[in-house]
Amino acid sequence: MTVLVAAQQTETPDALPSRKARLAYRQGLVASTAGVAPGFVQGNLAILPAEYAGAFHRFCQLNPKPCPIVGMSDVGSPHIPALGADLDIRTDVPRYRVWRDGEVVDEPTDVTKYWRDDLVTFVLGCSFSFEEALLDEGMPIRHIEQNVRVPMYRTNIACSEAGPFAGPMVVSMRPFKPADAIRAVQITSRYPAVHGAPVHLGHPHLIGIKDIAKPDYGDPVPVADDEIPVFWACGVTPQSVINAAKVPFAITHSPGLMLVTDLKNRTMAVI
């Protein structure tokens, strides 16, 4: 069953920056979506056969920090009207990952040829949504400044298990000066639907990150001597779990290249 309600818009659908972004990706543009279509929610993708959808849904319920569900398709449908009237899951992401038995076998820009009638799409909240709130407070976001993908790391933080789904949490990192880090905690706590407050500040080795200069996904960014790394739960976590579970078939987004929806970021705030 499709979840959420369509966002209220003042713009006509054709004029929405979110729709323009999707059309560009549909036509083959491949680029990081950080900072794209300001004001609009972006989402992580996890697309699974229906036989695994129930267990994965339960996994998300047990792990709301890394896997907050903002949308879900009907079985076999590549559309989620509540997230965008013209949205097509098969074509509207800059780059995808196709998984077989837990391994990436292809990274296409269109998954139409892989589509099946038994697939269920989960769209999970993305930290790019709370980045807008940070920017509004004048807090710099390093990967946006450098026009690279946010650095993401596998950790030693275990997710709660559900059926075949188990594995380590993935986190995204943004460096801040200590005072700004405290403010970032306050700001992002208002956005539980898009990962909420950080799960760790400083000392990467305490959560299993051996070298902060070598992220498992995304691109490295410098951390200045007067800054600390701040880590948020990340919607790439399902990819580490799909790998660990050796799921026979799945499709995800490529890390950092998200689905841009017509939902407004402001609807994700709780206070």
PDB file of C-alpha atoms in Angstrom:
ATOM      1  CA  MET A   1       0.000   0.000   0.000  1.00  0.00           C
ATOM      2  CA  THR A   2       1.316   3.450  -0.882  1.00  0.00           C
ATOM      3  CA  VAL A   3       2.128   5.522   2.195  1.00  0.00           C
ATOM      4  CA  LEU A   4       2.163   9.247   2.956  1.00  0.00           C
ATOM      5  CA  VAL A   5       0.105  11.928   1.301  1.00  0.00           C
ATOM      6  CA  ALA A   6       1.060  14.123  -1.591  1.00  0.00           C
ATOM      7  CA  ALA A   7       2.869  17.298  -0.627  1.00  0.00           C
ATOM      8  CA  GLN A   8       0.910  20.503  -0.956  1.00  0.00           C
ATOM      9  CA  GLN A   9       2.519  22.639  -3.627  1.00  0.00           C
ATOM     10  CA  THR A  10       2.018  26.206  -4.782  1.00  0.00           C
ATOM     11  CA  GLU A  11       3.949  25.590  -7.993  1.00  0.00           C
ATOM     12  CA  THR A  12       2.460  23.813 -10.971  1.00  0.00           C
ATOM     13  CA  PRO A  13       3.791  20.233 -11.232  1.00  0.00           C
ATOM     14  CA  ASP A  14       5.761  20.949 -14.419  1.00  0.00           C
ATOM     15  CA  ALA A  15       7.561  23.853 -12.733  1.00  0.00           C
ATOM     16  CA  LEU A  16       8.687  21.963  -9.631  1.00  0.00           C
ATOM     17  CA  PRO A  17      12.500  21.880  -9.259  1.00  0.00           C
ATOM     18  CA  SER A  18      12.137  18.288  -8.072  1.00  0.00           C
ATOM     19  CA  ARG A  19      10.385  17.237 -11.277  1.00  0.00           C
ATOM     20  CA  LYS A  20      12.947  19.061 -13.401  1.00  0.00           C
ATOM     21  CA  ALA A  21      15.702  17.163 -11.595  1.00  0.00           C
ATOM     22  CA  ARG A  22      13.977  13.812 -12.178  1.00  0.00           C
ATOM     23  CA  LEU A  23      13.537  14.584 -15.873  1.00  0.00           C
ATOM     24  CA  ALA A  24      17.248  15.395 -16.154  1.00  0.00           C
ATOM     25  CA  TYR A  25      18.172  12.061 -14.552  1.00  0.00           C
ATOM     26  CA  ARG A  26      15.604  10.282 -16.718  1.00  0.00           C
ATOM     27  CA  GLN A  27      17.434  11.702 -19.734  1.00  0.00           C
ATOM     28  CA  GLY A  28      20.791  10.394 -18.520  1.00  0.00           C
ATOM     29  CA  LEU A  29      22.370  13.024 -16.273  1.00  0.00           C
ATOM     30  CA  VAL A  30      24.647  11.359 -13.691  1.00  0.00           C
ATOM     31  CA  ALA A  31      25.670  13.584 -10.782  1.00  0.00           C
ATOM     32  CA  SER A  32      25.492  13.822  -6.999  1.00  0.00           C
ATOM     33  CA  THR A  33      22.082  15.030  -5.854  1.00  0.00           C
ATOM     34  CA  ALA A  34      23.441  16.911  -2.799  1.00  0.00           C
ATOM     35  CA  GLY A  35      22.037  20.419  -2.941  1.00  0.00           C
ATOM     36  CA  VAL A  36      19.708  19.605  -5.863  1.00  0.00           C
ATOM     37  CA  ALA A  37      16.105  20.910  -5.769  1.00  0.00           C
ATOM     38  CA  PRO A  38      16.423  22.777  -2.453  1.00  0.00           C
ATOM     39  CA  GLY A  39      13.374  22.355  -0.268  1.00  0.00           C
ATOM     40  CA  PHE A  40      12.454  18.905  -1.566  1.00  0.00           C
ATOM     41  CA  VAL A  41      12.918  15.537   0.116  1.00  0.00           C
ATOM     42  CA  GLN A  42      15.400  13.094  -1.376  1.00  0.00           C
ATOM     43  CA  GLY A  43      15.247   9.380  -0.694  1.00  0.00           C
ATOM     44  CA  ASN A  44      17.361   6.244  -0.555  1.00  0.00           C
ATOM     45  CA  LEU A  45      16.058   3.242  -2.505  1.00  0.00           C
ATOM     46  CA  ALA A  46      15.735  -0.393  -1.554  1.00  0.00           C
ATOM     47  CA  ILE A  47      13.813  -2.488  -4.104  1.00  0.00           C
ATOM     48  CA  LEU A  48      13.171  -6.115  -3.206  1.00  0.00           C
ATOM     49  CA  PRO A  49      11.043  -9.072  -4.320  1.00  0.00           C
ATOM     50  CA  ALA A  50       7.705  -9.224  -2.514  1.00  0.00           C
ATOM     51  CA  GLU A  51       8.732 -12.373  -0.639  1.00  0.00           C
ATOM     52  CA  TYR A  52      11.346 -10.298   1.211  1.00  0.00           C
ATOM     53  CA  ALA A  53       9.302  -7.108   1.573  1.00  0.00           C
ATOM     54  CA  GLY A  54       7.612  -8.050   4.841  1.00  0.00           C
ATOM     55  CA  ALA A  55      10.873  -8.869   6.575  1.00  0.00           C
ATOM     56  CA  PHE A  56      12.521  -5.733   5.216  1.00  0.00           C
ATOM     57  CA  HIS A  57       9.592  -3.602   6.373  1.00  0.00           C
ATOM     58  CA  ARG A  58      10.051  -5.081   9.835  1.00  0.00           C
ATOM     59  CA  PHE A  59      13.794  -4.374   9.628  1.00  0.00           C
ATOM     60  CA  CYS A  60      13.036  -0.720   8.932  1.00  0.00           C
ATOM     61  CA  GLN A  61      10.616  -0.551  11.857  1.00  0.00           C
ATOM     62  CA  LEU A  62      13.286  -1.963  14.166  1.00  0.00           C
ATOM     63  CA  ASN A  63      15.962   0.396  12.817  1.00  0.00           C
ATOM     64  CA  PRO A  64      14.239   3.759  12.297  1.00  0.00           C
ATOM     65  CA  LYS A  65      17.436   5.821  12.557  1.00  0.00           C
ATOM     66  CA  PRO A  66      19.109   4.447   9.410  1.00  0.00           C
ATOM     67  CA  CYS A  67      15.914   3.264   7.676  1.00  0.00           C
ATOM     68  CA  PRO A  68      13.020   5.739   8.095  1.00  0.00           C
ATOM     69  CA  ILE A  69      10.376   4.894   5.495  1.00  0.00           C
ATOM     70  CA  VAL A  70       8.932   7.911   3.652  1.00  0.00           C
ATOM     71  CA  GLY A  71       7.280   5.979   0.828  1.00  0.00           C
ATOM     72  CA  MET A  72       6.472   2.453  -0.349  1.00  0.00           C
ATOM     73  CA  SER A  73       5.093   1.134  -3.631  1.00  0.00           C
ATOM     74  CA  ASP A  74       2.432  -1.412  -4.420  1.00  0.00           C
ATOM     75  CA  VAL A  75       3.808  -4.771  -5.567  1.00  0.00           C
ATOM     76  CA  GLY A  76       5.095  -4.528  -9.128  1.00  0.00           C
ATOM     77  CA  SER A  77       4.437  -0.820  -9.493  1.00  0.00           C
ATOM     78  CA  PRO A  78       7.294   1.515 -10.464  1.00  0.00           C
ATOM     79  CA  HIS A  79       5.232   4.486  -9.305  1.00  0.00           C
ATOM     80  CA  ILE A  80       4.612   6.092  -5.910  1.00  0.00           C
ATOM     81  CA  PRO A  81       2.147   8.928  -6.626  1.00  0.00           C
ATOM     82  CA  ALA A  82       2.392  10.294  -3.084  1.00  0.00           C
ATOM     83  CA  LEU A  83       6.043  11.146  -3.758  1.00  0.00           C
ATOM     84  CA  GLY A  84       5.572  12.545  -7.273  1.00  0.00           C
ATOM     85  CA  ALA A  85       2.749  12.231  -9.798  1.00  0.00           C
ATOM     86  CA  ASP A  86       5.032  11.418 -12.727  1.00  0.00           C
ATOM     87  CA  LEU A  87       7.760   9.696 -10.713  1.00  0.00           C
ATOM     88  CA  ASP A  88       9.119   6.500 -12.270  1.00  0.00           C
ATOM     89  CA  ILE A  89      11.349   4.443  -9.997  1.00  0.00           C
ATOM     90  CA  ARG A  90      12.931   2.698 -13.019  1.00  0.00           C
ATOM     91  CA  THR A  91      14.384   5.814 -14.651  1.00  0.00           C
ATOM     92  CA  ASP A  92      14.440   8.792 -12.287  1.00  0.00           C
ATOM     93  CA  VAL A  93      17.576   8.114 -10.217  1.00  0.00           C
ATOM     94  CA  PRO A  94      20.991   9.214 -11.578  1.00  0.00           C
ATOM     95  CA  ARG A  95      22.535   5.777 -11.054  1.00  0.00           C
ATOM     96  CA  TYR A  96      21.363   2.471  -9.615  1.00  0.00           C
ATOM     97  CA  ARG A  97      22.955  -0.671  -8.240  1.00  0.00           C
ATOM     98  CA  VAL A  98      21.651  -4.094  -9.254  1.00  0.00           C
ATOM     99  CA  TRP A  99      22.395  -6.854  -6.736  1.00  0.00           C
ATOM    100  CA  ARG A 100      22.454 -10.628  -7.138  1.00  0.00           C
ATOM    101  CA  ASP A 101      23.221 -12.877  -4.179  1.00  0.00           C
ATOM    102  CA  GLY A 102      24.431  -9.888  -2.206  1.00  0.00           C
ATOM    103  CA  GLU A 103      26.885  -8.587  -4.796  1.00  0.00           C
ATOM    104  CA  VAL A 104      26.632  -5.613  -7.162  1.00  0.00           C
ATOM    105  CA  VAL A 105      26.475  -6.902 -10.750  1.00  0.00           C
ATOM    106  CA  ASP A 106      25.556  -3.713 -12.607  1.00  0.00           C
ATOM    107  CA  GLU A 107      25.354   0.050 -12.024  1.00  0.00           C
ATOM    108  CA  PRO A 108      23.024   1.319 -14.768  1.00  0.00           C
ATOM    109  CA  THR A 109      21.275   4.660 -15.141  1.00  0.00           C
ATOM    110  CA  ASP A 110      17.976   2.914 -15.973  1.00  0.00           C
ATOM    111  CA  VAL A 111      16.655  -0.346 -14.505  1.00  0.00           C
ATOM    112  CA  THR A 112      13.700  -0.870 -16.857  1.00  0.00           C
ATOM    113  CA  LYS A 113      15.214  -4.077 -18.233  1.00  0.00           C
ATOM    114  CA  TYR A 114      15.593  -5.442 -14.705  1.00  0.00           C
ATOM    115  CA  TRP A 115      12.070  -4.590 -13.585  1.00  0.00           C
ATOM    116  CA  ARG A 116       9.849  -7.432 -12.359  1.00  0.00           C
ATOM    117  CA  ASP A 117       6.182  -7.731 -11.445  1.00  0.00           C
ATOM    118  CA  ASP A 118       7.018  -8.886  -7.917  1.00  0.00           C
ATOM    119  CA  LEU A 119       9.186  -5.922  -6.857  1.00  0.00           C
ATOM    120  CA  VAL A 120       8.377  -3.624  -3.942  1.00  0.00           C
ATOM    121  CA  THR A 121      10.096  -0.247  -3.618  1.00  0.00           C
ATOM    122  CA  PHE A 122      10.982   1.298  -0.274  1.00  0.00           C
ATOM    123  CA  VAL A 123      11.999   4.967  -0.220  1.00  0.00           C
ATOM    124  CA  LEU A 124      13.918   5.843   2.920  1.00  0.00           C
ATOM    125  CA  GLY A 125      14.612   9.278   4.362  1.00  0.00           C
ATOM    126  CA  CYS A 126      17.883  10.968   3.428  1.00  0.00           C
ATOM    127  CA  SER A 127      20.129  13.280   5.421  1.00  0.00           C
ATOM    128  CA  PHE A 128      20.193  15.713   2.508  1.00  0.00           C
ATOM    129  CA  SER A 129      16.828  16.912   3.883  1.00  0.00           C
ATOM    130  CA  PHE A 130      18.225  18.086   7.208  1.00  0.00           C
ATOM    131  CA  GLU A 131      21.240  19.610   5.462  1.00  0.00           C
ATOM    132  CA  GLU A 132      18.936  22.354   4.235  1.00  0.00           C
ATOM    133  CA  ALA A 133      18.114  23.229   7.850  1.00  0.00           C
ATOM    134  CA  LEU A 134      21.827  23.300   8.700  1.00  0.00           C
ATOM    135  CA  LEU A 135      22.578  25.559   5.749  1.00  0.00           C
ATOM    136  CA  ASP A 136      19.740  27.871   6.754  1.00  0.00           C
ATOM    137  CA  GLU A 137      21.537  28.313  10.093  1.00  0.00           C
ATOM    138  CA  GLY A 138      24.717  29.319   8.272  1.00  0.00           C
ATOM    139  CA  MET A 139      26.496  26.037   8.965  1.00  0.00           C
ATOM    140  CA  PRO A 140      28.784  24.962   6.104  1.00  0.00           C
ATOM    141  CA  ILE A 141      28.441  21.464   4.661  1.00  0.00           C
ATOM    142  CA  ARG A 142      31.854  20.341   3.482  1.00  0.00           C
ATOM    143  CA  HIS A 143      30.855  17.909   0.726  1.00  0.00           C
ATOM    144  CA  ILE A 144      28.474  20.475  -0.774  1.00  0.00           C
ATOM    145  CA  GLU A 145      31.217  23.101  -0.695  1.00  0.00           C
ATOM    146  CA  GLN A 146      33.554  20.725  -2.505  1.00  0.00           C
ATOM    147  CA  ASN A 147      30.868  19.364  -4.858  1.00  0.00           C
ATOM    148  CA  VAL A 148      31.512  15.733  -3.927  1.00  0.00           C
ATOM    149  CA  ARG A 149      29.431  12.935  -2.444  1.00  0.00           C
ATOM    150  CA  VAL A 150      29.024  12.805   1.322  1.00  0.00           C
ATOM    151  CA  PRO A 151      31.489  10.341   2.924  1.00  0.00           C
ATOM    152  CA  MET A 152      29.816   7.207   4.322  1.00  0.00           C
ATOM    153  CA  TYR A 153      31.266   4.426   6.463  1.00  0.00           C
ATOM    154  CA  ARG A 154      30.340   0.954   7.646  1.00  0.00           C
ATOM    155  CA  THR A 155      30.475   0.803  11.432  1.00  0.00           C
ATOM    156  CA  ASN A 156      30.553  -1.770  14.222  1.00  0.00           C
ATOM    157  CA  ILE A 157      27.063  -0.669  15.310  1.00  0.00           C
ATOM    158  CA  ALA A 158      24.834  -3.699  14.768  1.00  0.00           C
ATOM    159  CA  CYS A 159      21.317  -3.233  13.428  1.00  0.00           C
ATOM    160  CA  SER A 160      18.416  -5.138  14.954  1.00  0.00           C
ATOM    161  CA  GLU A 161      17.696  -8.277  12.932  1.00  0.00           C
ATOM    162  CA  ALA A 162      14.511  -9.096  11.022  1.00  0.00           C
ATOM    163  CA  GLY A 163      14.319 -12.327   9.041  1.00  0.00           C
ATOM    164  CA  PRO A 164      17.379 -12.525   6.779  1.00  0.00           C
ATOM    165  CA  PHE A 165      18.197  -8.858   7.266  1.00  0.00           C
ATOM    166  CA  ALA A 166      21.013  -8.068   9.680  1.00  0.00           C
ATOM    167  CA  GLY A 167      24.298  -6.248   9.514  1.00  0.00           C
ATOM    168  CA  PRO A 168      26.189  -3.100  10.422  1.00  0.00           C
ATOM    169  CA  MET A 169      24.818   0.431  10.391  1.00  0.00           C
ATOM    170  CA  VAL A 170      26.253   2.784   7.778  1.00  0.00           C
ATOM    171  CA  VAL A 171      26.830   6.394   8.803  1.00  0.00           C
ATOM    172  CA  SER A 172      27.414   9.628   6.916  1.00  0.00           C
ATOM    173  CA  MET A 173      29.926  12.188   8.203  1.00  0.00           C
ATOM    174  CA  ARG A 174      30.086  15.974   8.275  1.00  0.00           C
ATOM    175  CA  PRO A 175      32.872  17.840  10.076  1.00  0.00           C
ATOM    176  CA  PHE A 176      32.017  20.771  12.368  1.00  0.00           C
ATOM    177  CA  LYS A 177      33.680  22.891  14.995  1.00  0.00           C
ATOM    178  CA  PRO A 178      32.549  21.687  18.463  1.00  0.00           C
ATOM    179  CA  ALA A 179      30.091  24.540  19.036  1.00  0.00           C
ATOM    180  CA  ASP A 180      28.558  23.976  15.609  1.00  0.00           C
ATOM    181  CA  ALA A 181      28.400  20.234  16.290  1.00  0.00           C
ATOM    182  CA  ILE A 182      26.231  20.915  19.328  1.00  0.00           C
ATOM    183  CA  ARG A 183      23.979  23.128  17.227  1.00  0.00           C
ATOM    184  CA  ALA A 184      23.822  20.422  14.533  1.00  0.00           C
ATOM    185  CA  VAL A 185      22.545  17.952  17.133  1.00  0.00           C
ATOM    186  CA  GLN A 186      19.819  20.388  18.140  1.00  0.00           C
ATOM    187  CA  ILE A 187      18.758  21.115  14.569  1.00  0.00           C
ATOM    188  CA  THR A 188      18.752  17.575  13.217  1.00  0.00           C
ATOM    189  CA  SER A 189      16.888  16.225  16.250  1.00  0.00           C
ATOM    190  CA  ARG A 190      13.831  17.906  14.719  1.00  0.00           C
ATOM    191  CA  TYR A 191      13.993  15.588  11.692  1.00  0.00           C
ATOM    192  CA  PRO A 192      13.494  11.968  12.867  1.00  0.00           C
ATOM    193  CA  ALA A 193      11.966  11.027   9.495  1.00  0.00           C
ATOM    194  CA  VAL A 194      15.318  11.772   7.851  1.00  0.00           C
ATOM    195  CA  HIS A 195      17.696  10.155  10.387  1.00  0.00           C
ATOM    196  CA  GLY A 196      17.351  12.693  13.202  1.00  0.00           C
ATOM    197  CA  ALA A 197      20.203  13.451  15.594  1.00  0.00           C
ATOM    198  CA  PRO A 198      23.737  12.072  15.114  1.00  0.00           C
ATOM    199  CA  VAL A 199      24.602   8.629  16.424  1.00  0.00           C
ATOM    200  CA  HIS A 200      28.216   9.538  17.257  1.00  0.00           C
ATOM    201  CA  LEU A 201      30.528  12.544  17.567  1.00  0.00           C
ATOM    202  CA  GLY A 202      34.318  12.339  17.308  1.00  0.00           C
ATOM    203  CA  HIS A 203      36.599   9.300  17.742  1.00  0.00           C
ATOM    204  CA  PRO A 204      35.731   7.332  14.585  1.00  0.00           C
ATOM    205  CA  HIS A 205      37.604   4.258  15.834  1.00  0.00           C
ATOM    206  CA  LEU A 206      35.036   3.798  18.595  1.00  0.00           C
ATOM    207  CA  ILE A 207      32.421   2.904  15.972  1.00  0.00           C
ATOM    208  CA  GLY A 208      34.760   0.766  13.882  1.00  0.00           C
ATOM    209  CA  ILE A 209      36.039   3.329  11.370  1.00  0.00           C
ATOM    210  CA  LYS A 210      39.757   2.715  10.922  1.00  0.00           C
ATOM    211  CA  ASP A 211      40.582   5.557   8.528  1.00  0.00           C
ATOM    212  CA  ILE A 212      38.265   8.535   8.142  1.00  0.00           C
ATOM    213  CA  ALA A 213      40.115   9.460   4.940  1.00  0.00           C
ATOM    214  CA  LYS A 214      38.907   6.231   3.325  1.00  0.00           C
ATOM    215  CA  PRO A 215      35.091   6.117   3.308  1.00  0.00           C
ATOM    216  CA  ASP A 216      33.353   2.911   2.211  1.00  0.00           C
ATOM    217  CA  TYR A 217      30.981   4.955   0.043  1.00  0.00           C
ATOM    218  CA  GLY A 218      31.068   8.510  -1.284  1.00  0.00           C
ATOM    219  CA  ASP A 219      34.134  10.741  -1.250  1.00  0.00           C
ATOM    220  CA  PRO A 220      36.567  11.795   1.488  1.00  0.00           C
ATOM    221  CA  VAL A 221      36.433  15.336   2.822  1.00  0.00           C
ATOM    222  CA  PRO A 222      39.037  17.042   5.036  1.00  0.00           C
ATOM    223  CA  VAL A 223      38.490  17.439   8.776  1.00  0.00           C
ATOM    224  CA  ALA A 224      40.341  20.488  10.082  1.00  0.00           C
ATOM    225  CA  ASP A 225      42.330  20.431  13.328  1.00  0.00           C
ATOM    226  CA  ASP A 226      39.686  22.524  15.071  1.00  0.00           C
ATOM    227  CA  GLU A 227      36.805  20.320  13.883  1.00  0.00           C
ATOM    228  CA  ILE A 228      35.299  17.004  14.956  1.00  0.00           C
ATOM    229  CA  PRO A 229      33.619  14.447  12.702  1.00  0.00           C
ATOM    230  CA  VAL A 230      29.886  14.123  13.314  1.00  0.00           C
ATOM    231  CA  PHE A 231      28.182  10.898  12.225  1.00  0.00           C
ATOM    232  CA  TRP A 232      24.534  10.369  11.305  1.00  0.00           C
ATOM    233  CA  ALA A 233      22.746   7.082  10.586  1.00  0.00           C
ATOM    234  CA  CYS A 234      22.595   6.633   6.825  1.00  0.00           C
ATOM    235  CA  GLY A 235      20.068   5.202   4.375  1.00  0.00           C
ATOM    236  CA  VAL A 236      22.845   3.284   2.636  1.00  0.00           C
ATOM    237  CA  THR A 237      22.590   0.830   5.549  1.00  0.00           C
ATOM    238  CA  PRO A 238      20.252  -1.483   3.542  1.00  0.00           C
ATOM    239  CA  GLN A 239      23.053  -1.975   1.025  1.00  0.00           C
ATOM    240  CA  SER A 240      25.380  -3.385   3.683  1.00  0.00           C
ATOM    241  CA  VAL A 241      22.484  -5.530   4.909  1.00  0.00           C
ATOM    242  CA  ILE A 242      21.625  -6.780   1.400  1.00  0.00           C
ATOM    243  CA  ASN A 243      25.269  -7.714   1.017  1.00  0.00           C
ATOM    244  CA  ALA A 244      25.314  -9.555   4.357  1.00  0.00           C
ATOM    245  CA  ALA A 245      21.984 -11.331   3.717  1.00  0.00           C
ATOM    246  CA  LYS A 246      22.998 -12.443   0.201  1.00  0.00           C
ATOM    247  CA  VAL A 247      19.534 -11.554  -1.070  1.00  0.00           C
ATOM    248  CA  PRO A 248      19.078 -13.233  -4.509  1.00  0.00           C
ATOM    249  CA  PHE A 249      17.967 -10.015  -6.223  1.00  0.00           C
ATOM    250  CA  ALA A 250      17.657  -6.369  -5.266  1.00  0.00           C
ATOM    251  CA  ILE A 251      18.010  -2.865  -6.687  1.00  0.00           C
ATOM    252  CA  THR A 252      19.238   0.194  -4.801  1.00  0.00           C
ATOM    253  CA  HIS A 253      20.419   3.691  -5.650  1.00  0.00           C
ATOM    254  CA  SER A 254      24.121   4.370  -6.012  1.00  0.00           C
ATOM    255  CA  PRO A 255      25.274   6.031  -2.765  1.00  0.00           C
ATOM    256  CA  GLY A 256      24.965   9.811  -2.951  1.00  0.00           C
ATOM    257  CA  LEU A 257      22.746   9.701  -6.062  1.00  0.00           C
ATOM    258  CA  MET A 258      19.254   9.827  -4.660  1.00  0.00           C
ATOM    259  CA  LEU A 259      15.609   9.859  -5.693  1.00  0.00           C
ATOM    260  CA  VAL A 260      14.314  13.460  -5.669  1.00  0.00           C
ATOM    261  CA  THR A 261      10.657  13.575  -4.576  1.00  0.00           C
ATOM    262  CA  ASP A 262       7.964  16.272  -4.548  1.00  0.00           C
ATOM    263  CA  LEU A 263       7.642  16.158  -0.753  1.00  0.00           C
ATOM    264  CA  LYS A 264       8.797  19.287   1.045  1.00  0.00           C
ATOM    265  CA  ASN A 265      11.609  19.083   3.602  1.00  0.00           C
ATOM    266  CA  ARG A 266       9.619  21.243   6.010  1.00  0.00           C
ATOM    267  CA  THR A 267       7.040  18.448   6.323  1.00  0.00           C
ATOM    268  CA  MET A 268       9.731  16.237   7.861  1.00  0.00           C
ATOM    269  CA  ALA A 269      10.213  18.493  10.908  1.00  0.00           C
ATOM    270  CA  VAL A 270       8.401  17.517  14.108  1.00  0.00           C
ATOM    271  CA  ILE A 271       8.847  20.817  16.003  1.00  0.00           C
TER     272      ILE A 271
END
